């Protein structure tokens, strides 16, 4: 099994910056794609971003393009999400996710491993 632990969430004003981190442990050799989802109160879990095993391919949901940057440190088994110019609508619990297979999937059901989530709150 793979364990994912997120960190870096918090409270920030609109226009601010946060960097989320996710550390993977356990059977990390089974992890290919890593990514981030978020879930706001009363809403479905939403795909945010994903990155390939090599770090060479990325995918973002339209609402975060140009503001968020995903990166991967393979040696440390970590993935990061830099979130700039944050908006109140970015407020959500952010979940780190990992999957077997190399497709940068946007469907949560395609991911095999999940972190516990970290709260991001953006005030107006």
mmCIF file of N, CA and C in Angstrom:
data_model
loop_
_atom_site.group_PDB
_atom_site.id
_atom_site.type_symbol
_atom_site.label_atom_id
_atom_site.label_comp_id
_atom_site.label_asym_id
_atom_site.label_seq_id
_atom_site.Cartn_x
_atom_site.Cartn_y
_atom_site.Cartn_z
ATOM 1 N N UNK A 1 0.827 -1.195 0.000
ATOM 2 C CA UNK A 1 0.000 0.000 0.000
ATOM 3 C C UNK A 1 0.862 1.245 0.000
ATOM 4 N N UNK A 2 0.226 2.353 -0.351
ATOM 5 C CA UNK A 2 0.880 3.649 -0.407
ATOM 6 C C UNK A 2 0.158 4.591 0.530
ATOM 7 N N UNK A 3 0.925 5.323 1.299
ATOM 8 C CA UNK A 3 0.370 6.335 2.181
ATOM 9 C C UNK A 3 0.749 7.717 1.667
ATOM 10 N N UNK A 4 -0.210 8.624 1.682
ATOM 11 C CA UNK A 4 -0.001 9.987 1.223
ATOM 12 C C UNK A 4 -0.351 10.941 2.347
ATOM 13 N N UNK A 5 0.539 11.872 2.623
ATOM 14 C CA UNK A 5 0.320 12.841 3.683
ATOM 15 C C UNK A 5 0.506 14.236 3.120
ATOM 16 N N UNK A 6 -0.551 15.028 3.195
ATOM 17 C CA UNK A 6 -0.514 16.394 2.696
ATOM 18 C C UNK A 6 -0.099 17.356 3.798
ATOM 19 N N UNK A 7 0.453 18.478 3.378
ATOM 20 C CA UNK A 7 0.774 19.558 4.294
ATOM 21 C C UNK A 7 0.760 20.866 3.518
ATOM 22 N N UNK A 8 0.724 21.952 4.244
ATOM 23 C CA UNK A 8 0.829 23.267 3.630
ATOM 24 C C UNK A 8 -0.454 24.054 3.523
ATOM 25 N N UNK A 9 -1.572 23.446 3.878
ATOM 26 C CA UNK A 9 -2.824 24.174 3.829
ATOM 27 C C UNK A 9 -2.882 25.252 4.892
ATOM 28 N N UNK A 10 -3.844 26.134 4.742
ATOM 29 C CA UNK A 10 -3.992 27.198 5.702
ATOM 30 C C UNK A 10 -4.936 28.272 5.215
ATOM 31 N N UNK A 11 -4.879 29.392 5.896
ATOM 32 C CA UNK A 11 -5.718 30.546 5.595
ATOM 33 C C UNK A 11 -4.878 31.614 4.916
ATOM 34 N N UNK A 12 -5.385 32.128 3.810
ATOM 35 C CA UNK A 12 -4.666 33.146 3.067
ATOM 36 C C UNK A 12 -5.675 34.130 2.490
ATOM 37 N N UNK A 13 -5.251 35.362 2.329
ATOM 38 C CA UNK A 13 -6.113 36.364 1.714
ATOM 39 C C UNK A 13 -6.138 36.196 0.200
ATOM 40 N N UNK A 14 -7.206 36.670 -0.407
ATOM 41 C CA UNK A 14 -7.299 36.639 -1.857
ATOM 42 C C UNK A 14 -6.079 37.305 -2.477
ATOM 43 N N UNK A 15 -5.558 36.679 -3.512
ATOM 44 C CA UNK A 15 -4.351 37.155 -4.146
ATOM 45 C C UNK A 15 -3.082 36.580 -3.563
ATOM 46 N N UNK A 16 -3.210 35.825 -2.496
ATOM 47 C CA UNK A 16 -2.063 35.281 -1.813
ATOM 48 C C UNK A 16 -1.552 33.994 -2.424
ATOM 49 N N UNK A 17 -0.603 33.400 -1.725
ATOM 50 C CA UNK A 17 0.116 32.234 -2.209
ATOM 51 C C UNK A 17 0.171 31.163 -1.140
ATOM 52 N N UNK A 18 -0.010 29.925 -1.556
ATOM 53 C CA UNK A 18 0.198 28.765 -0.703
ATOM 54 C C UNK A 18 0.884 27.678 -1.511
ATOM 55 N N UNK A 19 1.675 26.890 -0.835
ATOM 56 C CA UNK A 19 2.307 25.735 -1.453
ATOM 57 C C UNK A 19 1.936 24.489 -0.669
ATOM 58 N N UNK A 20 1.257 23.583 -1.343
ATOM 59 C CA UNK A 20 0.905 22.311 -0.747
ATOM 60 C C UNK A 20 1.961 21.269 -1.088
ATOM 61 N N UNK A 21 2.176 20.360 -0.169
ATOM 62 C CA UNK A 21 3.115 19.277 -0.389
ATOM 63 C C UNK A 21 2.452 17.960 -0.031
ATOM 64 N N UNK A 22 2.876 16.917 -0.695
ATOM 65 C CA UNK A 22 2.363 15.579 -0.442
ATOM 66 C C UNK A 22 3.523 14.612 -0.471
ATOM 67 N N UNK A 23 3.706 13.900 0.615
ATOM 68 C CA UNK A 23 4.775 12.918 0.724
ATOM 69 C C UNK A 23 4.193 11.517 0.641
ATOM 70 N N UNK A 24 4.754 10.709 -0.227
ATOM 71 C CA UNK A 24 4.322 9.334 -0.406
ATOM 72 C C UNK A 24 5.282 8.385 0.292
ATOM 73 N N UNK A 25 4.728 7.374 0.902
ATOM 74 C CA UNK A 25 5.536 6.348 1.540
ATOM 75 C C UNK A 25 4.884 4.995 1.310
ATOM 76 N N UNK A 26 5.600 3.948 1.659
ATOM 77 C CA UNK A 26 5.112 2.610 1.416
ATOM 78 C C UNK A 26 5.611 2.086 0.084
ATOM 79 N N UNK A 27 4.729 1.451 -0.644
ATOM 80 C CA UNK A 27 5.101 0.851 -1.928
ATOM 81 C C UNK A 27 5.051 1.910 -3.028
ATOM 82 N N UNK A 28 5.991 2.818 -2.973
ATOM 83 C CA UNK A 28 5.994 3.937 -3.906
ATOM 84 C C UNK A 28 6.338 3.527 -5.330
ATOM 85 N N UNK A 29 6.888 2.345 -5.504
ATOM 86 C CA UNK A 29 7.189 1.885 -6.855
ATOM 87 C C UNK A 29 5.925 1.630 -7.663
ATOM 88 N N UNK A 30 4.794 1.512 -7.009
ATOM 89 C CA UNK A 30 3.528 1.322 -7.702
ATOM 90 C C UNK A 30 2.877 2.631 -8.120
ATOM 91 N N UNK A 31 3.464 3.750 -7.732
ATOM 92 C CA UNK A 31 2.903 5.057 -8.034
ATOM 93 C C UNK A 31 3.477 5.580 -9.343
ATOM 94 N N UNK A 32 2.603 5.968 -10.241
ATOM 95 C CA UNK A 32 3.019 6.596 -11.485
ATOM 96 C C UNK A 32 2.563 8.046 -11.512
ATOM 97 N N UNK A 33 1.289 8.259 -11.721
ATOM 98 C CA UNK A 33 0.748 9.614 -11.732
ATOM 99 C C UNK A 33 0.393 10.044 -10.313
ATOM 100 N N UNK A 34 0.705 11.284 -9.993
ATOM 101 C CA UNK A 34 0.265 11.889 -8.748
ATOM 102 C C UNK A 34 -0.471 13.178 -9.080
ATOM 103 N N UNK A 35 -1.427 13.507 -8.243
ATOM 104 C CA UNK A 35 -2.205 14.694 -8.531
ATOM 105 C C UNK A 35 -2.921 15.236 -7.318
ATOM 106 N N UNK A 36 -3.729 16.242 -7.585
ATOM 107 C CA UNK A 36 -4.484 16.926 -6.548
ATOM 108 C C UNK A 36 -5.938 17.061 -6.956
ATOM 109 N N UNK A 37 -6.809 16.816 -6.000
ATOM 110 C CA UNK A 37 -8.229 17.080 -6.120
ATOM 111 C C UNK A 37 -8.634 18.030 -5.003
ATOM 112 N N UNK A 38 -9.792 18.628 -5.145
ATOM 113 C CA UNK A 38 -10.307 19.470 -4.079
ATOM 114 C C UNK A 38 -11.811 19.290 -3.972
ATOM 115 N N UNK A 39 -12.319 19.552 -2.783
ATOM 116 C CA UNK A 39 -13.742 19.416 -2.541
ATOM 117 C C UNK A 39 -14.204 20.541 -1.632
ATOM 118 N N UNK A 40 -15.079 21.366 -2.162
ATOM 119 C CA UNK A 40 -15.687 22.441 -1.401
ATOM 120 C C UNK A 40 -16.974 21.937 -0.768
ATOM 121 N N UNK A 41 -17.432 22.581 0.303
ATOM 122 C CA UNK A 41 -18.665 22.142 0.950
ATOM 123 C C UNK A 41 -19.840 22.102 -0.021
ATOM 124 N N UNK A 42 -20.554 20.988 -0.037
ATOM 125 C CA UNK A 42 -21.715 20.841 -0.881
ATOM 126 C C UNK A 42 -21.425 20.551 -2.335
ATOM 127 N N UNK A 43 -20.162 20.376 -2.686
ATOM 128 C CA UNK A 43 -19.793 20.130 -4.071
ATOM 129 C C UNK A 43 -19.076 18.797 -4.217
ATOM 130 N N UNK A 44 -19.061 18.302 -5.440
ATOM 131 C CA UNK A 44 -18.343 17.070 -5.738
ATOM 132 C C UNK A 44 -16.846 17.303 -5.708
ATOM 133 N N UNK A 45 -16.130 16.221 -5.525
ATOM 134 C CA UNK A 45 -14.681 16.309 -5.594
ATOM 135 C C UNK A 45 -14.258 16.664 -7.017
ATOM 136 N N UNK A 46 -13.372 17.624 -7.128
ATOM 137 C CA UNK A 46 -12.992 18.200 -8.404
ATOM 138 C C UNK A 46 -11.518 17.968 -8.684
ATOM 139 N N UNK A 47 -11.226 17.563 -9.893
ATOM 140 C CA UNK A 47 -9.838 17.436 -10.321
ATOM 141 C C UNK A 47 -9.185 18.805 -10.382
ATOM 142 N N UNK A 48 -7.950 18.887 -9.897
ATOM 143 C CA UNK A 48 -7.201 20.131 -9.939
ATOM 144 C C UNK A 48 -6.010 20.016 -10.878
ATOM 145 N N UNK A 49 -5.166 19.023 -10.634
ATOM 146 C CA UNK A 49 -3.943 18.905 -11.411
ATOM 147 C C UNK A 49 -3.360 17.518 -11.257
ATOM 148 N N UNK A 50 -2.544 17.122 -12.219
ATOM 149 C CA UNK A 50 -1.835 15.852 -12.158
ATOM 150 C C UNK A 50 -0.505 15.986 -12.878
ATOM 151 N N UNK A 51 0.426 15.138 -12.511
ATOM 152 C CA UNK A 51 1.757 15.155 -13.101
ATOM 153 C C UNK A 51 2.220 13.723 -13.328
ATOM 154 N N UNK A 52 2.932 13.518 -14.421
ATOM 155 C CA UNK A 52 3.426 12.196 -14.765
ATOM 156 C C UNK A 52 4.562 11.778 -13.849
ATOM 157 N N UNK A 53 4.942 10.519 -13.951
ATOM 158 C CA UNK A 53 6.001 9.994 -13.108
ATOM 159 C C UNK A 53 7.314 10.728 -13.311
ATOM 160 N N UNK A 54 7.604 11.077 -14.551
ATOM 161 C CA UNK A 54 8.834 11.788 -14.859
ATOM 162 C C UNK A 54 8.765 13.276 -14.534
ATOM 163 N N UNK A 55 7.572 13.781 -14.355
ATOM 164 C CA UNK A 55 7.384 15.202 -14.171
ATOM 165 C C UNK A 55 7.275 15.976 -15.461
ATOM 166 N N UNK A 56 7.379 15.286 -16.587
ATOM 167 C CA UNK A 56 7.407 15.953 -17.872
ATOM 168 C C UNK A 56 6.059 16.314 -18.450
ATOM 169 N N UNK A 57 5.001 15.734 -17.935
ATOM 170 C CA UNK A 57 3.658 16.016 -18.417
ATOM 171 C C UNK A 57 2.787 16.462 -17.262
ATOM 172 N N UNK A 58 2.004 17.480 -17.495
ATOM 173 C CA UNK A 58 1.091 17.994 -16.475
ATOM 174 C C UNK A 58 -0.271 18.267 -17.079
ATOM 175 N N UNK A 59 -1.267 18.308 -16.213
ATOM 176 C CA UNK A 59 -2.619 18.640 -16.617
ATOM 177 C C UNK A 59 -3.248 19.474 -15.510
ATOM 178 N N UNK A 60 -4.038 20.470 -15.900
ATOM 179 C CA UNK A 60 -4.705 21.342 -14.956
ATOM 180 C C UNK A 60 -6.155 21.535 -15.353
ATOM 181 N N UNK A 61 -7.002 21.689 -14.367
ATOM 182 C CA UNK A 61 -8.358 22.100 -14.659
ATOM 183 C C UNK A 61 -8.340 23.571 -15.080
ATOM 184 N N UNK A 62 -9.294 23.960 -15.908
ATOM 185 C CA UNK A 62 -9.260 25.282 -16.517
ATOM 186 C C UNK A 62 -9.211 26.416 -15.498
ATOM 187 N N UNK A 63 -9.885 26.257 -14.396
ATOM 188 C CA UNK A 63 -10.005 27.346 -13.440
ATOM 189 C C UNK A 63 -8.700 27.683 -12.723
ATOM 190 N N UNK A 64 -7.709 26.808 -12.796
ATOM 191 C CA UNK A 64 -6.450 27.067 -12.103
ATOM 192 C C UNK A 64 -5.284 27.276 -13.053
ATOM 193 N N UNK A 65 -5.503 27.137 -14.336
ATOM 194 C CA UNK A 65 -4.419 27.307 -15.296
ATOM 195 C C UNK A 65 -3.837 28.708 -15.209
ATOM 196 N N UNK A 66 -2.529 28.769 -15.187
ATOM 197 C CA UNK A 66 -1.845 30.047 -15.073
ATOM 198 C C UNK A 66 -1.655 30.516 -13.655
ATOM 199 N N UNK A 67 -2.311 29.871 -12.701
ATOM 200 C CA UNK A 67 -2.189 30.252 -11.297
ATOM 201 C C UNK A 67 -1.529 29.162 -10.453
ATOM 202 N N UNK A 68 -1.845 27.916 -10.750
ATOM 203 C CA UNK A 68 -1.305 26.793 -9.988
ATOM 204 C C UNK A 68 -0.210 26.101 -10.790
ATOM 205 N N UNK A 69 0.765 25.569 -10.088
ATOM 206 C CA UNK A 69 1.843 24.821 -10.714
ATOM 207 C C UNK A 69 2.094 23.550 -9.929
ATOM 208 N N UNK A 70 2.040 22.427 -10.618
ATOM 209 C CA UNK A 70 2.328 21.155 -9.984
ATOM 210 C C UNK A 70 3.753 20.743 -10.329
ATOM 211 N N UNK A 71 4.433 20.148 -9.379
ATOM 212 C CA UNK A 71 5.790 19.677 -9.598
ATOM 213 C C UNK A 71 6.018 18.416 -8.788
ATOM 214 N N UNK A 72 7.045 17.702 -9.158
ATOM 215 C CA UNK A 72 7.311 16.419 -8.528
ATOM 216 C C UNK A 72 8.794 16.272 -8.246
ATOM 217 N N UNK A 73 9.090 15.785 -7.059
ATOM 218 C CA UNK A 73 10.451 15.464 -6.673
ATOM 219 C C UNK A 73 10.502 13.958 -6.485
ATOM 220 N N UNK A 74 10.970 13.266 -7.513
ATOM 221 C CA UNK A 74 10.946 11.809 -7.498
ATOM 222 C C UNK A 74 11.832 11.249 -6.399
ATOM 223 N N UNK A 75 12.996 11.858 -6.202
ATOM 224 C CA UNK A 75 13.930 11.370 -5.196
ATOM 225 C C UNK A 75 13.335 11.405 -3.804
ATOM 226 N N UNK A 76 12.485 12.387 -3.543
ATOM 227 C CA UNK A 76 11.872 12.526 -2.227
ATOM 228 C C UNK A 76 10.467 11.950 -2.164
ATOM 229 N N UNK A 77 9.997 11.386 -3.261
ATOM 230 C CA UNK A 77 8.641 10.843 -3.335
ATOM 231 C C UNK A 77 7.599 11.865 -2.906
ATOM 232 N N UNK A 78 7.750 13.062 -3.431
ATOM 233 C CA UNK A 78 6.839 14.133 -3.074
ATOM 234 C C UNK A 78 6.285 14.814 -4.319
ATOM 235 N N UNK A 79 5.135 15.396 -4.150
ATOM 236 C CA UNK A 79 4.535 16.231 -5.177
ATOM 237 C C UNK A 79 4.104 17.527 -4.506
ATOM 238 N N UNK A 80 4.198 18.617 -5.247
ATOM 239 C CA UNK A 80 3.869 19.930 -4.711
ATOM 240 C C UNK A 80 2.844 20.608 -5.599
ATOM 241 N N UNK A 81 2.063 21.454 -4.999
ATOM 242 C CA UNK A 81 1.134 22.288 -5.737
ATOM 243 C C UNK A 81 1.317 23.718 -5.270
ATOM 244 N N UNK A 82 1.911 24.533 -6.127
ATOM 245 C CA UNK A 82 2.068 25.949 -5.842
ATOM 246 C C UNK A 82 0.821 26.666 -6.316
ATOM 247 N N UNK A 83 0.200 27.395 -5.424
ATOM 248 C CA UNK A 83 -1.054 28.064 -5.714
ATOM 249 C C UNK A 83 -0.853 29.555 -5.541
ATOM 250 N N UNK A 84 -0.879 30.267 -6.649
ATOM 251 C CA UNK A 84 -0.685 31.709 -6.645
ATOM 252 C C UNK A 84 -1.985 32.416 -7.003
ATOM 253 N N UNK A 85 -2.048 33.689 -6.650
ATOM 254 C CA UNK A 85 -3.220 34.507 -6.950
ATOM 255 C C UNK A 85 -4.510 33.796 -6.541
ATOM 256 N N UNK A 86 -4.524 33.350 -5.320
ATOM 257 C CA UNK A 86 -5.654 32.566 -4.832
ATOM 258 C C UNK A 86 -6.936 33.386 -4.775
ATOM 259 N N UNK A 87 -8.030 32.706 -5.032
ATOM 260 C CA UNK A 87 -9.353 33.303 -5.035
ATOM 261 C C UNK A 87 -10.223 32.634 -3.990
ATOM 262 N N UNK A 88 -11.241 33.336 -3.488
ATOM 263 C CA UNK A 88 -12.133 32.701 -2.512
ATOM 264 C C UNK A 88 -12.742 31.397 -3.018
ATOM 265 N N UNK A 89 -12.997 31.290 -4.305
ATOM 266 C CA UNK A 89 -13.565 30.072 -4.852
ATOM 267 C C UNK A 89 -12.589 28.901 -4.866
ATOM 268 N N UNK A 90 -11.327 29.150 -4.543
ATOM 269 C CA UNK A 90 -10.367 28.067 -4.377
ATOM 270 C C UNK A 90 -10.492 27.394 -3.015
ATOM 271 N N UNK A 91 -11.282 27.956 -2.137
ATOM 272 C CA UNK A 91 -11.461 27.394 -0.809
ATOM 273 C C UNK A 91 -12.030 25.983 -0.896
ATOM 274 N N UNK A 92 -11.330 25.040 -0.291
ATOM 275 C CA UNK A 92 -11.732 23.643 -0.347
ATOM 276 C C UNK A 92 -10.768 22.821 0.494
ATOM 277 N N UNK A 93 -11.130 21.577 0.703
ATOM 278 C CA UNK A 93 -10.179 20.606 1.202
ATOM 279 C C UNK A 93 -9.448 20.037 0.000
ATOM 280 N N UNK A 94 -8.146 20.098 0.029
ATOM 281 C CA UNK A 94 -7.323 19.609 -1.064
ATOM 282 C C UNK A 94 -6.763 18.241 -0.717
ATOM 283 N N UNK A 95 -6.944 17.309 -1.635
ATOM 284 C CA UNK A 95 -6.517 15.933 -1.434
ATOM 285 C C UNK A 95 -5.414 15.566 -2.409
ATOM 286 N N UNK A 96 -4.375 14.984 -1.900
ATOM 287 C CA UNK A 96 -3.349 14.384 -2.730
ATOM 288 C C UNK A 96 -3.815 13.003 -3.167
ATOM 289 N N UNK A 97 -3.529 12.645 -4.400
ATOM 290 C CA UNK A 97 -3.936 11.354 -4.933
ATOM 291 C C UNK A 97 -2.832 10.772 -5.799
ATOM 292 N N UNK A 98 -2.810 9.465 -5.886
ATOM 293 C CA UNK A 98 -1.829 8.774 -6.712
ATOM 294 C C UNK A 98 -2.490 7.585 -7.384
ATOM 295 N N UNK A 99 -1.961 7.209 -8.525
ATOM 296 C CA UNK A 99 -2.548 6.118 -9.271
ATOM 297 C C UNK A 99 -1.516 5.254 -9.940
ATOM 298 N N UNK A 100 -1.884 4.032 -10.173
ATOM 299 C CA UNK A 100 -1.153 3.145 -11.046
ATOM 300 C C UNK A 100 -1.534 3.482 -12.479
ATOM 301 N N UNK A 101 -0.644 3.221 -13.405
ATOM 302 C CA UNK A 101 -0.898 3.609 -14.781
ATOM 303 C C UNK A 101 -0.422 5.024 -15.048
ATOM 304 N N UNK A 102 -0.246 5.348 -16.318
ATOM 305 C CA UNK A 102 0.417 6.581 -16.697
ATOM 306 C C UNK A 102 -0.502 7.658 -17.268
ATOM 307 N N UNK A 103 -1.784 7.387 -17.320
ATOM 308 C CA UNK A 103 -2.722 8.374 -17.833
ATOM 309 C C UNK A 103 -2.959 9.452 -16.786
ATOM 310 N N UNK A 104 -2.912 10.705 -17.210
ATOM 311 C CA UNK A 104 -3.179 11.835 -16.319
ATOM 312 C C UNK A 104 -4.688 12.011 -16.184
ATOM 313 N N UNK A 105 -5.306 11.094 -15.477
ATOM 314 C CA UNK A 105 -6.755 11.028 -15.405
ATOM 315 C C UNK A 105 -7.332 12.169 -14.593
ATOM 316 N N UNK A 106 -8.543 12.577 -14.976
ATOM 317 C CA UNK A 106 -9.275 13.598 -14.244
ATOM 318 C C UNK A 106 -10.394 13.016 -13.387
ATOM 319 N N UNK A 107 -10.649 11.734 -13.519
ATOM 320 C CA UNK A 107 -11.702 11.086 -12.754
ATOM 321 C C UNK A 107 -11.127 10.528 -11.463
ATOM 322 N N UNK A 108 -11.753 10.874 -10.356
ATOM 323 C CA UNK A 108 -11.242 10.451 -9.064
ATOM 324 C C UNK A 108 -11.225 8.934 -8.913
ATOM 325 N N UNK A 109 -12.146 8.243 -9.577
ATOM 326 C CA UNK A 109 -12.216 6.793 -9.460
ATOM 327 C C UNK A 109 -10.995 6.100 -10.048
ATOM 328 N N UNK A 110 -10.240 6.799 -10.852
ATOM 329 C CA UNK A 110 -9.047 6.215 -11.460
ATOM 330 C C UNK A 110 -7.851 6.208 -10.519
ATOM 331 N N UNK A 111 -7.945 6.901 -9.418
ATOM 332 C CA UNK A 111 -6.829 7.001 -8.484
ATOM 333 C C UNK A 111 -6.937 5.960 -7.387
ATOM 334 N N UNK A 112 -5.814 5.388 -7.046
ATOM 335 C CA UNK A 112 -5.769 4.260 -6.132
ATOM 336 C C UNK A 112 -5.507 4.649 -4.685
ATOM 337 N N UNK A 113 -4.805 5.748 -4.481
ATOM 338 C CA UNK A 113 -4.374 6.138 -3.147
ATOM 339 C C UNK A 113 -4.736 7.588 -2.880
ATOM 340 N N UNK A 114 -5.096 7.851 -1.632
ATOM 341 C CA UNK A 114 -5.558 9.181 -1.250
ATOM 342 C C UNK A 114 -4.989 9.609 0.088
ATOM 343 N N UNK A 115 -4.675 10.889 0.179
ATOM 344 C CA UNK A 115 -4.326 11.463 1.457
ATOM 345 C C UNK A 115 -5.568 11.860 2.231
ATOM 346 N N UNK A 116 -5.353 12.360 3.433
ATOM 347 C CA UNK A 116 -6.461 12.738 4.299
ATOM 348 C C UNK A 116 -7.027 14.116 3.995
ATOM 349 N N UNK A 117 -6.311 14.903 3.241
ATOM 350 C CA UNK A 117 -6.779 16.222 2.872
ATOM 351 C C UNK A 117 -6.202 17.314 3.752
ATOM 352 N N UNK A 118 -6.071 18.484 3.182
ATOM 353 C CA UNK A 118 -5.620 19.654 3.917
ATOM 354 C C UNK A 118 -6.491 20.841 3.520
ATOM 355 N N UNK A 119 -6.919 21.592 4.514
ATOM 356 C CA UNK A 119 -7.855 22.684 4.276
ATOM 357 C C UNK A 119 -7.139 23.908 3.729
ATOM 358 N N UNK A 120 -7.686 24.453 2.663
ATOM 359 C CA UNK A 120 -7.237 25.727 2.110
ATOM 360 C C UNK A 120 -8.414 26.690 2.166
ATOM 361 N N UNK A 121 -8.225 27.790 2.844
ATOM 362 C CA UNK A 121 -9.271 28.797 2.963
ATOM 363 C C UNK A 121 -8.734 30.124 2.450
ATOM 364 N N UNK A 122 -9.441 30.706 1.502
ATOM 365 C CA UNK A 122 -9.048 31.978 0.911
ATOM 366 C C UNK A 122 -10.103 33.007 1.270
ATOM 367 N N UNK A 123 -9.712 34.015 1.996
ATOM 368 C CA UNK A 123 -10.635 35.049 2.426
ATOM 369 C C UNK A 123 -10.667 36.182 1.412
ATOM 370 N N UNK A 124 -11.807 36.833 1.327
ATOM 371 C CA UNK A 124 -11.972 37.934 0.396
ATOM 372 C C UNK A 124 -11.441 39.233 0.965
#
